[in-house]
Short mmCIF file of C-alpha atoms and ligand atoms in Angstrom, two decimals:
data_model
loop_
_atom_site.label_atom_id
_atom_site.label_comp_id
_atom_site.label_asym_id
_atom_site.label_seq_id
_atom_site.Cartn_x
_atom_site.Cartn_y
_atom_site.Cartn_z
CA MET A 1 -0.05 0.06 0.09
CA GLN A 2 1.30 3.69 -0.50
CA LYS A 3 2.69 4.86 2.03
CA ILE A 4 1.39 8.50 3.88
CA GLN A 5 2.66 11.13 2.20
CA ILE A 6 1.24 14.33 4.47
CA LEU A 7 2.06 14.61 8.18
CA ILE A 8 0.11 16.60 9.75
CA ILE A 9 2.14 17.40 13.35
CA ASP A 10 -0.31 18.16 16.05
CA LEU A 11 1.42 21.54 17.95
CA GLY A 12 -1.92 21.52 20.38
CA SER A 13 -4.61 22.85 18.37
CA GLN A 14 -7.97 21.89 18.89
CA TYR A 15 -8.62 22.24 15.15
CA THR A 16 -5.27 19.09 14.17
CA LEU A 17 -7.99 17.02 13.62
CA VAL A 18 -9.72 18.73 10.83
CA ILE A 19 -6.95 19.11 9.90
CA GLY A 20 -7.14 15.55 8.39
CA ARG A 21 -10.69 15.38 7.95
CA THR A 22 -10.57 17.94 5.90
CA LEU A 23 -8.43 15.88 3.61
CA ARG A 24 -9.92 13.08 4.01
CA GLU A 25 -13.36 14.69 2.28
CA LEU A 26 -10.81 16.27 -0.19
CA GLY A 27 -9.65 12.60 -1.19
CA PHE A 28 -6.16 12.40 1.30
CA ARG A 29 -5.06 9.97 3.22
CA SER A 30 -2.43 11.87 5.91
CA ALA A 31 -0.64 11.27 9.22
CA ILE A 32 -1.26 13.15 12.26
CA PHE A 33 1.25 12.88 15.21
CA SER A 34 2.21 14.76 18.27
CA PRO A 35 6.30 15.73 17.33
CA VAL A 36 7.87 13.46 19.29
CA ARG A 37 6.37 10.21 17.60
CA ALA A 38 6.81 12.57 13.92
CA GLU A 39 10.54 12.62 14.45
CA LYS A 40 10.13 8.67 14.60
CA TRP A 41 8.31 8.20 11.65
CA LEU A 42 10.52 10.67 9.47
CA LYS A 43 13.32 8.17 10.43
CA ASN A 44 11.42 5.27 7.89
CA ASN A 45 9.06 7.80 5.96
CA ASN A 46 9.48 10.50 3.50
CA PRO A 47 6.04 12.53 2.85
CA LYS A 48 5.40 15.63 0.07
CA ALA A 49 4.13 18.03 2.60
CA ILE A 50 3.91 18.67 5.93
CA ILE A 51 1.58 20.32 8.01
CA LEU A 52 2.43 22.04 11.47
CA SER A 53 -0.49 22.42 13.40
CA GLY A 54 -1.97 26.03 15.21
CA GLY A 55 -1.68 25.70 18.19
CA SER A 56 -3.16 28.01 22.29
CA PHE A 57 0.91 28.21 22.96
CA SER A 58 3.10 31.27 22.26
CA VAL A 59 6.17 30.70 21.00
CA TYR A 60 7.89 32.78 23.70
CA GLN A 61 6.31 30.54 26.59
CA GLU A 62 7.52 28.13 28.43
CA GLY A 63 6.80 23.96 27.44
CA ALA A 64 6.05 25.81 23.63
CA PRO A 65 5.44 22.73 21.37
CA ASN A 66 8.32 22.12 18.17
CA PRO A 67 8.35 20.15 15.70
CA PRO A 68 11.83 17.92 14.82
CA GLN A 69 13.99 20.38 14.07
CA ASN A 70 14.88 18.64 10.78
CA ILE A 71 11.88 19.28 9.08
CA LEU A 72 13.67 22.54 7.92
CA LYS A 73 16.20 20.59 6.27
CA LEU A 74 14.40 17.89 4.03
CA GLY A 75 12.91 20.63 1.44
CA VAL A 76 9.61 18.96 1.43
CA PRO A 77 6.35 21.18 0.93
CA ILE A 78 5.68 22.83 4.50
CA LEU A 79 2.21 24.84 5.60
CA GLY A 80 2.20 26.52 9.05
CA VAL A 81 -0.83 26.79 10.73
CA CYS A 82 -1.44 29.69 12.84
CA TYR A 83 1.03 28.74 15.48
CA GLY A 84 2.59 26.10 12.80
CA MET A 85 2.89 29.78 11.05
CA GLN A 86 4.51 31.59 14.18
CA TRP A 87 7.09 28.52 14.54
CA LEU A 88 8.55 29.45 11.07
CA SER A 89 8.26 32.98 12.02
CA ASN A 90 10.28 33.03 15.01
CA LYS A 91 12.57 30.22 13.77
CA LEU A 92 13.36 30.83 11.11
CA GLY A 93 14.71 34.97 12.33
CA GLY A 94 11.38 37.16 11.92
CA GLU A 95 9.81 38.74 14.18
CA VAL A 96 6.39 37.00 16.35
CA ALA A 97 4.77 39.86 18.66
CA PRO A 98 2.73 38.68 21.23
CA HIS A 99 -1.19 40.18 21.88
CA ARG A 100 -2.70 38.42 24.49
CA GLU A 101 -4.61 40.77 25.60
CA ASN A 102 -5.90 42.14 21.86
CA LYS A 103 -6.86 38.53 20.94
CA GLU A 104 -8.23 37.88 17.53
CA TYR A 105 -11.14 35.34 17.29
CA GLY A 106 -13.96 34.86 14.39
CA LYS A 107 -14.05 35.93 10.82
CA ALA A 108 -11.39 37.79 9.62
CA GLU A 109 -11.14 39.86 6.40
CA VAL A 110 -8.55 39.75 4.37
CA ASN A 111 -6.67 40.63 1.15
CA PHE A 112 -4.86 37.51 -0.60
CA ASP A 113 -2.04 38.13 -3.22
CA THR A 114 -3.85 35.40 -5.69
CA THR A 115 0.01 35.37 -7.35
CA ASP A 116 0.97 33.09 -5.49
CA LYS A 117 0.77 29.44 -5.77
CA LEU A 118 -1.20 28.88 -2.31
CA PHE A 119 -3.89 30.95 -3.14
CA HIS A 120 -4.10 29.88 -7.03
CA GLY A 121 -7.80 30.47 -7.70
CA VAL A 122 -8.90 32.26 -5.00
CA LYS A 123 -11.04 35.68 -4.22
CA LYS A 124 -8.62 38.88 -3.71
CA LYS A 125 -11.07 39.49 -1.57
CA ASN A 126 -12.00 36.50 1.67
CA THR A 127 -13.03 35.58 5.01
CA VAL A 128 -11.06 33.52 6.91
CA TRP A 129 -11.22 32.25 10.23
CA ALA A 130 -8.84 33.61 12.84
CA SER A 131 -7.85 32.27 16.64
CA HIS A 132 -4.87 33.76 17.43
CA GLY A 133 -3.06 35.81 20.42
CA ASP A 134 0.29 36.14 19.34
CA SER A 135 1.92 37.34 15.09
CA VAL A 136 3.83 37.40 13.12
CA THR A 137 5.05 41.41 12.95
CA SER A 138 8.01 40.49 10.53
CA VAL A 139 8.86 38.15 7.92
CA PRO A 140 12.67 36.10 7.84
CA LYS A 141 14.66 37.07 5.27
CA ASN A 142 13.83 36.09 1.77
CA PHE A 143 9.93 35.53 2.35
CA LYS A 144 6.97 37.31 1.34
CA ILE A 145 3.92 38.74 2.99
CA ILE A 146 1.13 36.67 0.50
CA ALA A 147 -1.95 38.12 2.85
CA LYS A 148 -2.90 41.01 5.35
CA SER A 149 -5.68 40.89 7.53
CA ALA A 150 -8.20 43.70 5.62
CA GLY A 151 -8.77 46.72 8.21
CA SER A 152 -5.71 45.65 10.59
CA GLU A 153 -2.71 45.01 8.24
CA THR A 154 -1.91 42.44 9.92
CA ILE A 155 0.21 39.40 8.24
CA ALA A 156 -1.61 37.24 7.21
CA ALA A 157 0.26 35.05 4.91
CA MET A 158 4.36 34.15 3.98
CA SER A 159 6.10 31.94 1.81
CA ASP A 160 9.26 31.68 0.07
CA HIS A 161 9.11 29.61 -2.56
CA LYS A 162 13.03 28.94 -2.49
CA ARG A 163 12.91 26.39 1.24
CA ASN A 164 9.59 25.83 -0.09
CA ILE A 165 7.65 26.83 3.18
CA TRP A 166 4.08 28.47 3.69
CA GLY A 167 2.63 29.71 6.07
CA VAL A 168 -0.47 31.12 7.12
CA GLN A 169 -2.21 32.88 10.40
CA PHE A 170 -5.87 31.78 10.23
CA HIS A 171 -7.61 28.07 10.23
CA PRO A 172 -7.96 27.27 6.29
CA GLU A 173 -9.73 23.70 8.31
CA VAL A 174 -12.21 25.47 9.27
CA THR A 175 -15.23 26.15 7.09
CA HIS A 176 -15.71 29.35 7.81
CA SER A 177 -13.00 30.22 5.96
CA ILE A 178 -14.70 30.06 2.78
CA GLU A 179 -12.26 29.38 0.29
CA GLY A 180 -9.88 26.63 3.11
CA LYS A 181 -9.97 23.63 0.57
CA LYS A 182 -9.37 25.08 -2.36
CA ILE A 183 -5.83 26.57 -0.24
CA LEU A 184 -5.63 23.31 0.98
CA ILE A 185 -5.33 21.25 -2.28
CA ASN A 186 -3.11 23.98 -3.45
CA PHE A 187 -1.18 23.76 -1.14
CA ILE A 188 -1.36 19.39 -1.19
CA GLU A 189 -1.75 18.75 -5.16
CA LYS A 190 -0.07 22.08 -6.29
CA ILE A 191 2.64 22.94 -4.54
CA ALA A 192 3.86 19.84 -3.42
CA GLY A 193 1.95 17.12 -5.87
CA CYS A 194 0.29 14.63 -3.80
CA GLU A 195 -1.52 12.66 -4.98
CA LYS A 196 -5.95 11.16 -4.05
CA ASP A 197 -5.48 8.58 -2.46
CA TRP A 198 -8.16 7.77 0.16
CA LYS A 199 -9.78 5.09 -1.44
CA PRO A 200 -11.02 2.83 1.27
CA ALA A 201 -12.69 0.22 -1.61
CA ASP A 202 -8.81 0.32 -3.01
CA MET A 203 -6.76 -0.34 0.10
CA ILE A 204 -9.60 -3.93 0.94
CA THR A 205 -8.23 -4.76 -2.70
CA GLU A 206 -4.55 -4.10 -2.09
CA ILE A 207 -4.32 -5.65 1.33
CA ARG A 208 -6.04 -8.94 -0.28
CA ASN A 209 -3.48 -8.83 -2.82
CA GLU A 210 -0.59 -8.97 -0.60
CA VAL A 211 -1.14 -10.58 1.72
CA SER A 212 -2.86 -14.06 -0.85
CA SER A 213 1.11 -13.99 -2.61
CA ALA A 214 3.01 -12.95 0.75
CA ALA A 215 0.48 -16.19 2.50
CA LYS A 216 -0.26 -19.08 -0.29
CA ASN A 217 -1.11 -21.75 0.48
CA LYS A 218 0.49 -20.94 3.76
CA LYS A 219 -1.56 -21.47 7.25
CA ALA A 220 -1.57 -18.88 9.79
CA ILE A 221 -3.25 -18.05 12.67
CA ILE A 222 -4.63 -14.04 13.62
CA GLY A 223 -4.84 -12.58 17.12
CA PHE A 224 -8.74 -12.09 17.21
CA SER A 225 -9.74 -9.85 20.44
CA GLY A 226 -12.74 -8.61 19.25
CA GLY A 227 -11.78 -5.23 19.07
CA VAL A 228 -12.16 -2.91 15.55
CA ASP A 229 -8.74 -3.91 14.24
CA SER A 230 -9.03 -8.08 14.58
CA THR A 231 -12.19 -8.14 13.27
CA THR A 232 -11.82 -6.02 10.41
CA LEU A 233 -8.54 -7.23 9.71
CA SER A 234 -9.82 -10.65 9.76
CA ALA A 235 -12.82 -9.59 7.34
CA VAL A 236 -10.47 -8.48 4.52
CA LEU A 237 -8.06 -11.87 5.03
CA ALA A 238 -10.63 -14.56 5.49
CA PRO A 239 -12.01 -14.53 1.78
CA VAL A 240 -8.19 -15.01 0.47
CA MET A 241 -7.25 -17.43 2.74
CA GLY A 242 -10.40 -19.69 3.73
CA SER A 243 -9.73 -22.10 6.10
CA ASN A 244 -5.75 -21.48 6.11
CA LEU A 245 -7.03 -18.58 8.65
CA PHE A 246 -7.64 -19.21 12.59
CA GLY A 247 -8.60 -16.77 15.37
CA ILE A 248 -7.30 -17.41 18.61
CA CYS A 249 -8.86 -16.24 21.25
CA ILE A 250 -7.12 -15.99 24.36
CA ASP A 251 -9.60 -15.82 27.14
CA THR A 252 -7.31 -13.93 29.47
CA GLY A 253 -9.74 -13.91 32.85
CA ALA A 254 -10.09 -9.94 32.56
CA LEU A 255 -12.66 -9.65 29.95
CA ARG A 256 -15.44 -7.63 30.31
CA GLN A 257 -18.87 -9.21 30.98
CA ASN A 258 -20.14 -11.03 27.66
CA GLU A 259 -17.23 -10.40 26.08
CA LEU A 260 -16.47 -13.87 24.93
CA SER A 261 -20.16 -14.17 23.60
CA GLU A 262 -18.69 -10.85 21.69
CA ILE A 263 -16.33 -12.03 20.52
CA LYS A 264 -17.69 -15.21 19.16
CA GLU A 265 -20.07 -13.07 17.36
CA ASN A 266 -17.71 -11.26 15.32
CA ALA A 267 -15.88 -13.68 14.89
CA LYS A 268 -18.59 -14.75 12.30
CA TYR A 269 -19.60 -11.29 11.21
CA ALA A 270 -15.84 -11.45 10.09
CA GLY A 271 -15.42 -15.12 8.74
CA VAL A 272 -13.39 -16.77 10.36
CA LYS A 273 -13.04 -19.44 12.20
CA LEU A 274 -12.37 -19.25 15.93
CA LYS A 275 -10.13 -21.04 18.71
CA ILE A 276 -10.32 -19.60 22.12
CA ILE A 277 -7.49 -20.80 24.53
CA LYS A 278 -9.04 -20.30 28.42
CA ALA A 279 -5.80 -19.06 29.75
CA GLY A 280 -7.16 -17.22 32.96
CA ASN A 281 -5.33 -19.18 35.69
CA ILE A 282 -2.12 -18.66 33.73
CA PHE A 283 -2.07 -15.08 33.75
CA GLN A 284 -2.92 -15.38 37.02
CA ARG A 285 -0.09 -16.83 37.91
CA SER A 286 1.76 -14.26 36.19
CA ILE A 287 0.70 -12.09 37.11
CA GLY A 288 1.43 -13.02 40.81
CA ASN A 289 0.67 -10.02 43.07
CA ASN A 290 2.30 -7.59 41.60
CA THR A 291 0.70 -4.20 41.63
CA HIS A 292 3.02 -2.47 39.55
CA SER A 293 1.29 -1.15 36.30
CA GLU A 294 4.39 -2.03 34.79
CA LEU A 295 5.38 -5.25 36.46
CA LYS A 296 1.62 -6.16 35.12
CA ARG A 297 2.09 -4.95 31.89
CA LYS A 298 5.27 -6.45 31.11
CA LYS A 299 4.17 -10.23 32.69
CA PHE A 300 1.14 -10.28 30.88
CA LYS A 301 3.01 -9.56 27.93
CA ARG A 302 5.18 -12.23 28.46
CA THR A 303 2.41 -14.49 28.48
CA TYR A 304 0.06 -13.62 25.70
CA GLY A 305 3.53 -13.69 23.52
CA LYS A 306 3.73 -17.25 25.16
CA ILE A 307 0.48 -18.60 24.35
CA LEU A 308 0.44 -17.54 21.30
CA GLU A 309 3.24 -18.92 19.97
CA LYS A 310 2.21 -22.23 21.04
CA ALA A 311 -1.38 -21.50 19.32
CA ALA A 312 0.99 -21.06 15.93
CA LYS A 313 2.81 -23.92 16.82
CA ASP A 314 -0.19 -26.33 17.56
CA PHE A 315 -2.41 -25.08 14.10
CA LYS A 316 0.85 -25.50 12.22
CA ALA A 317 1.23 -21.85 11.12
CA ASP A 318 3.98 -20.47 8.58
CA PHE A 319 2.99 -17.05 10.60
CA ILE A 320 1.36 -14.76 12.77
CA VAL A 321 -0.41 -11.91 11.03
CA GLN A 322 -1.52 -8.85 13.32
CA GLY A 323 -3.64 -5.72 13.43
CA SER A 324 -0.87 -3.34 14.58
CA LEU A 325 -1.47 0.04 12.98
CA ALA A 326 0.57 2.71 11.96
CA THR A 327 0.89 4.09 15.64
CA ASP A 328 1.22 0.76 16.41
CA MET A 329 4.51 0.10 14.34
CA ILE A 330 5.71 3.59 15.86
CA GLU A 331 5.51 2.45 19.34
CA SER A 332 7.65 -1.09 18.32
CA GLY A 333 10.66 1.19 16.69
CA SER A 334 13.94 2.42 18.47
CA ALA A 335 13.14 2.89 22.08
CA GLY A 336 11.92 6.88 22.60
CA LYS A 337 9.47 8.90 24.78
CA ALA A 338 6.26 7.28 23.95
CA ASP A 339 7.46 3.18 24.73
CA LEU A 340 8.28 5.14 28.39
CA ILE A 341 5.41 5.53 29.08
CA LYS A 342 3.51 2.11 29.14
CA SER A 343 4.25 -1.37 27.63
CA HIS A 344 0.78 -1.67 25.14
CA HIS A 345 1.07 -5.41 24.75
CA ASN A 346 0.70 -6.38 22.06
CA VAL A 347 3.21 -4.40 20.23
CA GLY A 348 7.47 -5.78 20.10
CA LEU A 349 6.68 -9.07 20.95
CA ASN A 350 9.11 -10.64 19.25
CA LEU A 351 8.10 -13.67 18.59
CA LYS A 352 10.01 -16.79 17.48
CA VAL A 353 7.24 -17.42 14.52
CA LYS A 354 7.18 -14.56 11.48
CA GLU A 355 4.66 -12.43 11.67
CA ILE A 356 2.42 -9.74 8.77
CA HIS A 357 1.52 -6.38 9.83
CA PRO A 358 -1.12 -5.29 6.57
CA PHE A 359 -2.21 -2.19 8.38
CA ARG A 360 0.69 -0.98 9.35
CA ASN A 361 -0.45 2.10 7.02
CA LEU A 362 -2.99 2.50 8.25
CA PHE A 363 -4.78 4.76 11.37
CA LYS A 364 -7.37 3.17 13.08
CA TYR A 365 -10.17 5.98 11.38
CA GLU A 366 -9.53 4.70 8.70
CA VAL A 367 -9.81 0.83 10.06
CA ARG A 368 -13.22 1.91 10.83
CA GLU A 369 -14.11 3.54 7.50
CA LEU A 370 -12.86 -0.43 5.86
CA ALA A 371 -14.88 -2.19 8.05
CA ARG A 372 -17.51 -0.44 7.42
CA GLN A 373 -16.70 -1.13 2.95
CA LEU A 374 -17.02 -4.68 4.85
CA LYS A 375 -20.41 -3.89 6.22
CA LEU A 376 -19.49 -5.37 8.91
CA PRO A 377 -22.42 -4.43 11.73
CA ASP A 378 -21.92 -0.86 14.16
CA SER A 379 -20.68 -3.27 17.03
CA VAL A 380 -17.78 -3.66 15.31
CA SER A 381 -16.88 -0.07 12.96
CA GLU A 382 -17.51 1.77 16.03
CA ARG A 383 -16.36 -0.71 18.80
CA GLN A 384 -14.73 1.40 21.78
CA PRO A 385 -10.95 0.19 22.49
CA PHE A 386 -10.23 -2.39 25.11
CA PRO A 387 -6.83 -3.04 26.55
CA GLY A 388 -5.59 -6.26 26.09
CA PRO A 389 -4.34 -7.13 29.52
CA GLY A 390 -7.98 -6.24 29.79
CA LEU A 391 -9.09 -5.53 33.89
CA PHE A 392 -5.67 -6.46 34.72
CA ILE A 393 -5.11 -3.05 34.43
CA ARG A 394 -8.18 -1.99 35.79
CA ILE A 395 -7.50 -2.71 39.52
CA ILE A 396 -5.02 -0.36 40.87
CA GLY A 397 -3.48 -0.86 44.11
CA GLU A 398 -3.89 -4.36 45.66
CA PRO A 399 -3.24 -7.77 43.24
CA PRO A 400 -5.80 -8.25 40.69
CA LYS A 401 -6.60 -11.17 42.17
CA LYS A 402 -9.94 -12.68 40.97
CA TYR A 403 -12.50 -11.84 42.43
CA LYS A 404 -11.11 -7.99 42.24
CA LEU A 405 -11.66 -8.39 38.50
CA ASP A 406 -15.70 -9.86 39.25
CA ILE A 407 -16.03 -6.46 41.14
CA VAL A 408 -14.51 -4.14 38.40
CA ARG A 409 -16.65 -6.15 36.02
CA TRP A 410 -19.62 -6.81 37.63
CA ALA A 411 -18.83 -2.62 37.71
CA ASP A 412 -18.00 -1.97 34.42
CA ALA A 413 -20.88 -4.16 32.91
CA GLU A 414 -23.31 -1.25 35.05
CA VAL A 415 -22.27 1.66 34.14
CA THR A 416 -21.75 0.40 31.03
CA GLU A 417 -25.41 0.04 31.15
CA ILE A 418 -26.45 3.20 32.81
CA LEU A 419 -24.06 5.21 29.71
CA LYS A 420 -26.18 2.91 27.73
CA LYS A 421 -29.66 3.73 28.69
CA ASN A 422 -29.34 7.43 28.85
CA LYS A 423 -27.71 7.97 25.35
CA ILE A 424 -24.34 8.94 26.52
CA TYR A 425 -22.03 6.25 25.99
CA ASP A 426 -21.66 6.10 22.21
CA ASP A 427 -21.08 9.92 23.20
CA VAL A 428 -17.40 8.63 24.93
CA SER A 429 -14.54 7.36 22.73
CA GLN A 430 -13.72 5.16 25.75
CA LEU A 431 -14.63 4.55 28.72
CA VAL A 432 -12.98 2.98 31.21
CA VAL A 433 -14.48 1.55 35.12
CA ALA A 434 -11.28 0.52 37.70
CA LEU A 435 -11.22 -0.74 40.77
CA ASP A 436 -9.53 1.45 43.06
CA CYS A 437 -8.14 -0.84 46.26
CA ASN A 438 -7.12 1.70 48.40
CA ARG A 439 -9.79 1.41 51.75
CA THR A 440 -12.35 4.23 52.77
CA VAL A 441 -14.59 4.16 55.52
CA GLY A 442 -18.46 4.48 54.60
CA ILE A 443 -21.37 3.50 56.10
CA LYS A 444 -24.02 0.46 54.81
CA GLY A 445 -27.62 -0.37 56.58
CA ASP A 446 -26.10 0.64 59.90
CA GLY A 447 -23.22 0.19 60.22
CA ARG A 448 -19.02 0.97 59.95
CA VAL A 449 -17.24 -0.34 55.99
CA TYR A 450 -14.09 -0.14 55.40
CA GLY A 451 -14.21 -0.70 51.38
CA TYR A 452 -13.16 -0.08 47.63
CA SER A 453 -13.85 2.96 45.33
CA ILE A 454 -15.24 2.79 42.06
CA ILE A 455 -13.44 5.46 39.27
CA VAL A 456 -15.10 6.02 36.39
CA ARG A 457 -13.67 8.39 33.34
CA GLY A 458 -14.85 8.78 29.95
CA VAL A 459 -12.82 10.05 26.55
CA LYS A 460 -13.17 11.70 23.97
CA THR A 461 -10.58 11.88 20.79
CA ALA A 462 -9.89 10.10 17.25
CA ASP A 463 -6.99 8.72 18.02
CA PHE A 464 -5.54 8.61 21.85
CA MET A 465 -2.55 10.50 21.61
CA THR A 466 -4.44 13.55 23.39
CA ALA A 467 -7.81 12.50 24.66
CA HIS A 468 -10.18 14.79 26.01
CA GLY A 469 -11.24 14.04 29.49
CA PHE A 470 -16.07 13.65 29.68
CA GLN A 471 -17.85 15.25 31.82
CA PHE A 472 -20.83 13.24 32.59
CA PRO A 473 -24.17 14.30 32.87
CA ALA A 474 -24.72 15.23 37.17
CA ASP A 475 -28.33 13.03 36.65
CA VAL A 476 -26.29 10.21 34.75
CA ARG A 477 -23.75 10.66 37.43
CA LYS A 478 -26.10 10.28 40.27
CA GLU A 479 -27.20 7.48 38.89
CA ILE A 480 -24.12 5.62 38.55
CA SER A 481 -22.92 6.24 42.01
CA SER A 482 -26.12 4.92 43.58
CA VAL A 483 -26.12 1.62 41.07
CA VAL A 484 -22.54 1.19 42.07
CA THR A 485 -22.14 1.45 45.90
CA ARG A 486 -24.96 -1.14 46.00
CA HIS A 487 -22.10 -3.98 46.12
CA PRO A 488 -21.15 -4.99 49.28
CA LYS A 489 -17.79 -3.87 48.56
CA ILE A 490 -17.42 -0.47 47.54
CA ILE A 491 -17.93 2.84 49.03
CA ARG A 492 -17.48 5.63 46.19
CA VAL A 493 -17.27 6.69 43.00
CA PHE A 494 -15.28 9.11 41.61
CA PHE A 495 -15.69 10.54 38.42
CA ASP A 496 -12.36 11.13 36.76
CA GLU A 497 -12.53 14.47 34.69
CA THR A 498 -8.90 14.81 33.83
CA ASP A 499 -7.68 15.57 30.25
CA LYS A 500 -4.47 13.25 28.50
CA PRO A 501 -2.09 14.75 28.51
CA PRO A 502 -1.55 14.67 32.01
CA ALA A 503 -3.32 11.35 32.05
CA THR A 504 -3.56 8.73 30.02
CA THR A 505 -6.52 7.39 28.81
CA GLU A 506 -6.11 4.56 31.61
CA MET A 507 -5.23 4.51 34.81
CA GLU A 508 -2.70 2.21 34.86
P1 LIG B 1 -2.97 5.04 27.18
O1 LIG B 1 -3.34 4.90 28.57
O2 LIG B 1 -1.81 4.84 26.41
O3 LIG B 1 -4.25 4.11 26.03
O4 LIG B 1 -3.44 6.21 26.97
C1 LIG B 1 -4.36 5.13 25.05
C2 LIG B 1 -5.95 3.40 24.01
O5 LIG B 1 -4.38 2.31 24.41
C3 LIG B 1 -5.39 1.64 24.22
N1 LIG B 1 -4.67 0.05 25.41
C4 LIG B 1 -3.90 -0.62 25.31
N2 LIG B 1 -4.21 -1.42 23.97
N3 LIG B 1 -3.09 -3.54 24.81
C5 LIG B 1 -3.89 -3.26 23.90
O6 LIG B 1 -4.63 -3.52 23.35
C6 LIG B 1 -2.09 -2.89 25.18
O7 LIG B 1 -1.68 -3.09 25.94
C7 LIG B 1 -3.26 -1.18 26.25
N4 LIG B 1 -2.26 -0.25 27.18
C8 LIG B 1 -3.26 0.80 26.66
C9 LIG B 1 -5.86 2.28 25.92
O8 LIG B 1 -7.39 0.96 26.27
C10 LIG B 1 -6.88 3.17 25.18
O9 LIG B 1 -7.48 3.17 23.74
#
């Protein structure tokens, strides 16, 4: 499959994902990465265009995000949007003035220099959407001012054709920028020479061709969790691999209520045969009395890898198919900052059996689109993620023994039902229900109790690299607290609305 042509570096704007979505609407795939991940990705990829997003920082603030420095030496066309333009200006010797008290926010009238390639075919006098505190007051050497605000003469865009760099102070990705899409197309197609590549149906054919030539008459197993990635990948491959493909579901003993039957159902939708390996006791033994999140994760990962290897051997599989996405592939590369945060169970397993990763160039939003194309039900295409180590990493502060798994499993099912009943479940990208084993005092009946708490967390995100902590309505919170504390061991319910960063989605 063709590699991604457009890299969007996320510098913290609320509109970054809108850039990706708008580009898809225009027919282009893109990768959106934080500066750290972008740097890793650039080691093995050569994008044709780089877009620096906006962001809420001032370039002068401590901790202001910095795109990887080497992007300026690549010669790849760069478009800086808002903060992205200010960063470019500051880096290359222009001047950026803070106007914190005098923010420009909302619709703004601008005059474009339509002789510049970026503004070819758009009207000279135009309306754009701006949202910024600082602004570029003097462009770097060799740059040209190519747009100004109609009233204030504020510099609205700049370019240096020799260095292939453009900057716009406004947000072309937002629909209020009347000709924003035309400007993005000019950059992507005319300046950077990208070709349209967002064609989900073609992607399915490409993956099938690639795998059927590599795996002709060979046997393979796929780790089948029933999640959107493994279900969709199975559905893509089942027609070309037939009975040579076997889904392996490892029942870790830390699945949610009814999850096993959902997994079986999803395997049917995907058209793949499924073998369920009961391994709850093995995982319990392996995690033992560990309470440290990373230790639990490492033990889990090792056990998971061993079971998968044995399954491959039993099935005489020539290889293991993995549903790893582009984001996972970066994590499994050279160790970097992101790797140190937590060890994901299926990343960098280093199995003895050959692994193939047909989704290695895809992003979650693309996999969901493939699922829709394959007519898989919404329960698959829109399915919330659930971590491989499951409820083991949702028990905090004490060893995740079976009876604690039962408590958190019960609480998770109750909260899920309440959210579904109130039609809120689909508003969150992921629900996390965890058991906090720190004891607190409470009253049940007439007596003193000393028991656990439940933590309820919802996040809203498109890619889980960053996320907003969801605020459940007050009446729903009340209902959750009252239902969940009916459990004899649970005294309190806490709601966690922290964003990522600083928090992560999971508690551990
Ligand atoms: P964090 O907690 O890193 O989670 O913000 C981001 C997303 O990844 C999921 N997650 C995992 N998924 N194996 C998985 O398959 C893992 O070990 C793992 N750890 C976290 C998490 O649920 C969220 O969707």
